[in-house]
Amino acid sequence: MTVRVVIADDESLIRTGLRVIIGAEPGLEVVGEASDGAEALSVVRETRPDVVLMDVRMPAVDGIQATRAILAGQSPPKVLVVTTFENDDHVYEALRAGASGFLLKRARPEELVHAIRLVASGDSLLFPAAIRSLAAASGASGSARAVPGIDRLTSREGDVLRLMARGLSNGEIAAELVVGPETVKTHVGNVLAKLGARDRTQAVIAAYESGFVSPR
């Protein structure tokens, strides 16, 4: 199946570069472009893509607002944030709004293509060290927020969430806990369901913001 992509960035050169990279890949197709968040909403409604590459800093409606609005719709696409700086607090806010991960604009073409395919498949693009530092900066006041469902995690599900926060894959978690991969997959599914999280990124953010895992 072809993965349909929308590019939202206020710089035309960036959009052109991304379009050329994506267009050269089999199974990927750029179906629309937008120069700000408001236009992105309109283009997404018209084209119904699988993945949106979203710049976070745009005029008028920024990428955070656009991400929140896009994901509030029915059968929304995955949103992958594309940013210049990984320590941008806008990135963390976009992840909190539901983006499936972020990618730096200086990433290599093969990294971009891999990221698009990964989030299109329903997985998340998780950079644990970067998310940990963003969570630490965001929670500098030391106040944790209540996350519904986190108190319902079993002891083993809590172990799995902590390992997810370290960026371990299901196979690595299975090796760490000395259990089968299918058991880990079940635990991960339970964690996401109990936290109401779309993917691993959202679950890890919930773990940090609730104080269940310390970003420090």
mmCIF file of C-alpha atoms in Angstrom:
data_model
loop_
_atom_site.group_PDB
_atom_site.id
_atom_site.type_symbol
_atom_site.label_atom_id
_atom_site.label_comp_id
_atom_site.label_asym_id
_atom_site.label_seq_id
_atom_site.Cartn_x
_atom_site.Cartn_y
_atom_site.Cartn_z
ATOM 1 C CA MET A 1 0.000 0.000 0.000
ATOM 2 C CA THR A 2 1.134 3.550 -0.745
ATOM 3 C CA VAL A 3 1.714 5.799 2.262
ATOM 4 C CA ARG A 4 0.112 9.175 1.563
ATOM 5 C CA VAL A 5 1.999 12.141 3.037
ATOM 6 C CA VAL A 6 1.188 15.812 3.615
ATOM 7 C CA ILE A 7 4.041 18.279 4.234
ATOM 8 C CA ALA A 8 3.344 21.316 6.445
ATOM 9 C CA ASP A 9 6.200 23.849 6.632
ATOM 10 C CA ASP A 10 6.317 27.602 6.098
ATOM 11 C CA GLU A 11 9.609 27.394 4.167
ATOM 12 C CA SER A 12 9.106 26.500 0.517
ATOM 13 C CA LEU A 13 12.670 25.179 0.165
ATOM 14 C CA ILE A 14 12.098 22.733 3.004
ATOM 15 C CA ARG A 15 8.832 21.551 1.461
ATOM 16 C CA THR A 16 10.519 21.093 -1.907
ATOM 17 C CA GLY A 17 13.394 19.114 -0.406
ATOM 18 C CA LEU A 18 11.068 16.839 1.529
ATOM 19 C CA ARG A 19 8.844 16.337 -1.504
ATOM 20 C CA VAL A 20 11.811 15.301 -3.668
ATOM 21 C CA ILE A 21 13.071 12.805 -1.075
ATOM 22 C CA ILE A 22 9.649 11.278 -0.485
ATOM 23 C CA GLY A 23 8.718 11.234 -4.174
ATOM 24 C CA ALA A 24 11.814 9.185 -5.000
ATOM 25 C CA GLU A 25 10.761 6.373 -2.673
ATOM 26 C CA PRO A 26 8.499 3.520 -3.822
ATOM 27 C CA GLY A 27 5.366 3.238 -1.749
ATOM 28 C CA LEU A 28 5.442 6.878 -0.599
ATOM 29 C CA GLU A 29 3.472 9.722 -2.177
ATOM 30 C CA VAL A 30 3.155 13.415 -1.314
ATOM 31 C CA VAL A 31 -0.545 14.258 -1.698
ATOM 32 C CA GLY A 32 -0.511 17.815 -0.376
ATOM 33 C CA GLU A 33 1.478 20.712 1.053
ATOM 34 C CA ALA A 34 0.715 23.533 3.483
ATOM 35 C CA SER A 35 2.577 26.678 4.519
ATOM 36 C CA ASP A 36 0.931 27.063 7.938
ATOM 37 C CA GLY A 37 -1.194 25.171 10.437
ATOM 38 C CA ALA A 38 -4.533 26.476 9.193
ATOM 39 C CA GLU A 39 -3.760 25.417 5.649
ATOM 40 C CA ALA A 40 -2.558 22.056 6.964
ATOM 41 C CA LEU A 41 -5.973 21.395 8.498
ATOM 42 C CA SER A 42 -7.668 22.134 5.182
ATOM 43 C CA VAL A 43 -5.240 20.015 3.157
ATOM 44 C CA VAL A 44 -5.575 17.080 5.574
ATOM 45 C CA ARG A 45 -9.366 17.205 5.303
ATOM 46 C CA GLU A 46 -9.156 17.244 1.501
ATOM 47 C CA THR A 47 -6.495 14.587 0.983
ATOM 48 C CA ARG A 48 -6.887 12.288 4.028
ATOM 49 C CA PRO A 49 -3.181 11.337 4.261
ATOM 50 C CA ASP A 50 -1.636 8.596 6.350
ATOM 51 C CA VAL A 51 1.174 10.782 7.726
ATOM 52 C CA VAL A 52 1.616 14.532 8.186
ATOM 53 C CA LEU A 53 5.133 15.979 8.396
ATOM 54 C CA MET A 54 4.528 18.954 10.685
ATOM 55 C CA ASP A 55 6.818 21.911 11.324
ATOM 56 C CA VAL A 56 6.105 23.252 14.828
ATOM 57 C CA ARG A 57 7.010 26.905 14.286
ATOM 58 C CA MET A 58 4.725 28.410 11.642
ATOM 59 C CA PRO A 59 2.837 31.713 11.410
ATOM 60 C CA ALA A 60 -0.844 32.112 12.321
ATOM 61 C CA VAL A 61 -1.746 28.569 13.439
ATOM 62 C CA ASP A 62 1.409 26.800 14.606
ATOM 63 C CA GLY A 63 2.208 23.107 14.428
ATOM 64 C CA ILE A 64 1.080 22.425 17.993
ATOM 65 C CA GLN A 65 -2.404 23.812 17.418
ATOM 66 C CA ALA A 66 -2.611 22.099 14.045
ATOM 67 C CA THR A 67 -1.517 18.752 15.500
ATOM 68 C CA ARG A 68 -4.127 18.966 18.246
ATOM 69 C CA ALA A 69 -6.883 19.850 15.771
ATOM 70 C CA ILE A 70 -5.893 17.183 13.232
ATOM 71 C CA LEU A 71 -5.779 14.416 15.825
ATOM 72 C CA ALA A 72 -9.158 15.444 17.214
ATOM 73 C CA GLY A 73 -10.794 14.468 13.921
ATOM 74 C CA GLN A 74 -12.174 11.094 12.908
ATOM 75 C CA SER A 75 -9.631 8.510 11.721
ATOM 76 C CA PRO A 76 -6.777 11.016 11.938
ATOM 77 C CA PRO A 77 -3.405 10.539 10.263
ATOM 78 C CA LYS A 78 -0.183 10.106 12.174
ATOM 79 C CA VAL A 79 1.728 13.314 12.823
ATOM 80 C CA LEU A 80 5.511 13.382 12.649
ATOM 81 C CA VAL A 81 7.098 16.611 13.835
ATOM 82 C CA VAL A 82 9.986 17.923 11.738
ATOM 83 C CA THR A 83 12.068 20.473 13.609
ATOM 84 C CA THR A 84 15.352 22.364 13.494
ATOM 85 C CA PHE A 85 16.248 21.950 17.178
ATOM 86 C CA GLU A 86 15.553 18.847 19.260
ATOM 87 C CA ASN A 87 15.486 20.873 22.503
ATOM 88 C CA ASP A 88 12.710 23.133 21.235
ATOM 89 C CA ASP A 89 9.926 23.255 23.828
ATOM 90 C CA HIS A 90 7.462 23.418 20.926
ATOM 91 C CA VAL A 91 8.475 19.848 20.066
ATOM 92 C CA TYR A 92 7.509 18.591 23.503
ATOM 93 C CA GLU A 93 4.169 20.386 23.327
ATOM 94 C CA ALA A 94 3.499 18.799 19.935
ATOM 95 C CA LEU A 95 4.315 15.372 21.383
ATOM 96 C CA ARG A 96 1.964 16.077 24.268
ATOM 97 C CA ALA A 97 -0.678 17.023 21.701
ATOM 98 C CA GLY A 98 -0.375 13.544 20.193
ATOM 99 C CA ALA A 99 2.414 13.578 17.610
ATOM 100 C CA SER A 100 3.975 10.146 17.137
ATOM 101 C CA GLY A 101 7.536 11.436 17.255
ATOM 102 C CA PHE A 102 9.899 14.022 15.875
ATOM 103 C CA LEU A 103 12.697 14.213 13.358
ATOM 104 C CA LEU A 104 15.388 16.853 12.849
ATOM 105 C CA LYS A 105 15.410 18.714 9.542
ATOM 106 C CA ARG A 106 19.069 17.801 9.140
ATOM 107 C CA ALA A 107 18.238 14.073 9.263
ATOM 108 C CA ARG A 108 19.496 11.947 6.394
ATOM 109 C CA PRO A 109 16.998 11.047 3.644
ATOM 110 C CA GLU A 110 16.980 7.385 4.687
ATOM 111 C CA GLU A 111 16.141 8.408 8.272
ATOM 112 C CA LEU A 112 13.213 10.484 7.028
ATOM 113 C CA VAL A 113 11.880 7.635 4.908
ATOM 114 C CA HIS A 114 12.278 5.142 7.770
ATOM 115 C CA ALA A 115 10.452 7.502 10.149
ATOM 116 C CA ILE A 116 7.516 7.940 7.775
ATOM 117 C CA ARG A 117 7.153 4.189 7.258
ATOM 118 C CA LEU A 118 7.493 3.552 10.990
ATOM 119 C CA VAL A 119 4.722 5.908 12.118
ATOM 120 C CA ALA A 120 2.513 4.904 9.184
ATOM 121 C CA SER A 121 2.692 1.310 10.450
ATOM 122 C CA GLY A 122 1.286 2.432 13.803
ATOM 123 C CA ASP A 123 4.531 2.593 15.756
ATOM 124 C CA SER A 124 6.104 5.676 17.302
ATOM 125 C CA LEU A 125 9.449 7.321 16.674
ATOM 126 C CA LEU A 126 10.892 7.445 20.158
ATOM 127 C CA PHE A 127 14.115 9.217 21.131
ATOM 128 C CA PRO A 128 14.191 8.535 24.872
ATOM 129 C CA ALA A 129 17.141 10.771 25.761
ATOM 130 C CA ALA A 130 15.665 13.773 23.966
ATOM 131 C CA ILE A 131 12.185 13.216 25.399
ATOM 132 C CA ARG A 132 13.674 12.787 28.868
ATOM 133 C CA SER A 133 15.492 16.128 28.633
ATOM 134 C CA LEU A 134 12.402 17.858 27.236
ATOM 135 C CA ALA A 135 10.288 16.386 30.040
ATOM 136 C CA ALA A 136 12.819 17.533 32.624
ATOM 137 C CA ALA A 137 12.779 21.078 31.246
ATOM 138 C CA SER A 138 8.985 21.107 31.055
ATOM 139 C CA GLY A 139 8.629 19.821 34.621
ATOM 140 C CA ALA A 140 11.194 22.156 36.159
ATOM 141 C CA SER A 141 8.595 23.354 38.667
ATOM 142 C CA GLY A 142 8.534 19.847 40.145
ATOM 143 C CA SER A 143 4.753 19.510 40.031
ATOM 144 C CA ALA A 144 3.434 16.224 38.658
ATOM 145 C CA ARG A 145 0.112 15.996 36.860
ATOM 146 C CA ALA A 146 -2.477 13.325 37.471
ATOM 147 C CA VAL A 147 -2.581 10.715 34.697
ATOM 148 C CA PRO A 148 -5.750 8.605 34.758
ATOM 149 C CA GLY A 149 -5.019 4.896 34.728
ATOM 150 C CA ILE A 150 -1.414 4.983 35.837
ATOM 151 C CA ASP A 151 -2.394 3.744 39.295
ATOM 152 C CA ARG A 152 -4.074 0.752 37.646
ATOM 153 C CA LEU A 153 -0.856 -0.612 36.172
ATOM 154 C CA THR A 154 0.253 -3.940 37.556
ATOM 155 C CA SER A 155 3.775 -4.296 38.906
ATOM 156 C CA ARG A 156 4.928 -5.972 35.703
ATOM 157 C CA GLU A 157 3.216 -3.373 33.505
ATOM 158 C CA GLY A 158 5.029 -0.712 35.528
ATOM 159 C CA ASP A 159 8.323 -2.464 34.830
ATOM 160 C CA VAL A 160 7.496 -2.500 31.124
ATOM 161 C CA LEU A 161 6.649 1.222 31.134
ATOM 162 C CA ARG A 162 9.953 2.084 32.818
ATOM 163 C CA LEU A 163 11.836 0.095 30.179
ATOM 164 C CA MET A 164 9.804 1.759 27.433
ATOM 165 C CA ALA A 165 10.929 5.108 28.855
ATOM 166 C CA ARG A 166 14.527 3.935 28.388
ATOM 167 C CA GLY A 167 13.754 3.360 24.707
ATOM 168 C CA LEU A 168 13.922 -0.435 24.766
ATOM 169 C CA SER A 169 12.142 -2.359 22.023
ATOM 170 C CA ASN A 170 9.761 -5.220 22.785
ATOM 171 C CA GLY A 171 12.544 -7.727 22.134
ATOM 172 C CA GLU A 172 14.932 -5.898 24.452
ATOM 173 C CA ILE A 173 12.266 -5.654 27.154
ATOM 174 C CA ALA A 174 11.616 -9.387 26.806
ATOM 175 C CA ALA A 175 15.317 -10.099 27.320
ATOM 176 C CA GLU A 176 15.504 -7.744 30.306
ATOM 177 C CA LEU A 177 12.474 -9.299 32.025
ATOM 178 C CA VAL A 178 13.208 -12.862 30.823
ATOM 179 C CA VAL A 179 9.787 -13.316 29.247
ATOM 180 C CA GLY A 180 8.546 -14.002 25.727
ATOM 181 C CA PRO A 181 8.073 -11.232 23.136
ATOM 182 C CA GLU A 182 4.340 -11.935 22.916
ATOM 183 C CA THR A 183 4.041 -11.450 26.680
ATOM 184 C CA VAL A 184 5.741 -8.071 26.360
ATOM 185 C CA LYS A 185 3.474 -7.132 23.465
ATOM 186 C CA THR A 186 0.473 -7.892 25.665
ATOM 187 C CA HIS A 187 1.873 -5.808 28.520
ATOM 188 C CA VAL A 188 2.601 -2.874 26.201
ATOM 189 C CA GLY A 189 -0.947 -3.044 24.857
ATOM 190 C CA ASN A 190 -2.316 -3.047 28.404
ATOM 191 C CA VAL A 191 -0.158 -0.039 29.346
ATOM 192 C CA LEU A 192 -1.364 1.958 26.335
ATOM 193 C CA ALA A 193 -4.989 1.019 26.992
ATOM 194 C CA LYS A 194 -4.904 1.911 30.690
ATOM 195 C CA LEU A 195 -3.204 5.248 30.041
ATOM 196 C CA GLY A 196 -5.366 6.071 27.036
ATOM 197 C CA ALA A 197 -2.154 6.550 25.041
ATOM 198 C CA ARG A 198 -2.040 6.402 21.234
ATOM 199 C CA ASP A 199 1.476 4.986 21.169
ATOM 200 C CA ARG A 200 4.689 4.490 23.131
ATOM 201 C CA THR A 201 5.639 8.161 22.920
ATOM 202 C CA GLN A 202 2.406 9.215 24.623
ATOM 203 C CA ALA A 203 2.839 6.535 27.281
ATOM 204 C CA VAL A 204 6.396 7.645 28.038
ATOM 205 C CA ILE A 205 5.347 11.296 28.313
ATOM 206 C CA ALA A 206 2.578 10.258 30.723
ATOM 207 C CA ALA A 207 5.120 8.319 32.774
ATOM 208 C CA TYR A 208 7.363 11.372 33.111
ATOM 209 C CA GLU A 209 4.633 13.929 33.735
ATOM 210 C CA SER A 210 2.936 11.831 36.401
ATOM 211 C CA GLY A 211 6.220 11.325 38.230
ATOM 212 C CA PHE A 212 6.011 7.555 37.670
ATOM 213 C CA VAL A 213 9.395 7.813 35.987
ATOM 214 C CA SER A 214 11.798 10.610 36.810
ATOM 215 C CA PRO A 215 13.326 12.418 33.806
ATOM 216 C CA ARG A 216 16.288 13.213 36.031
#
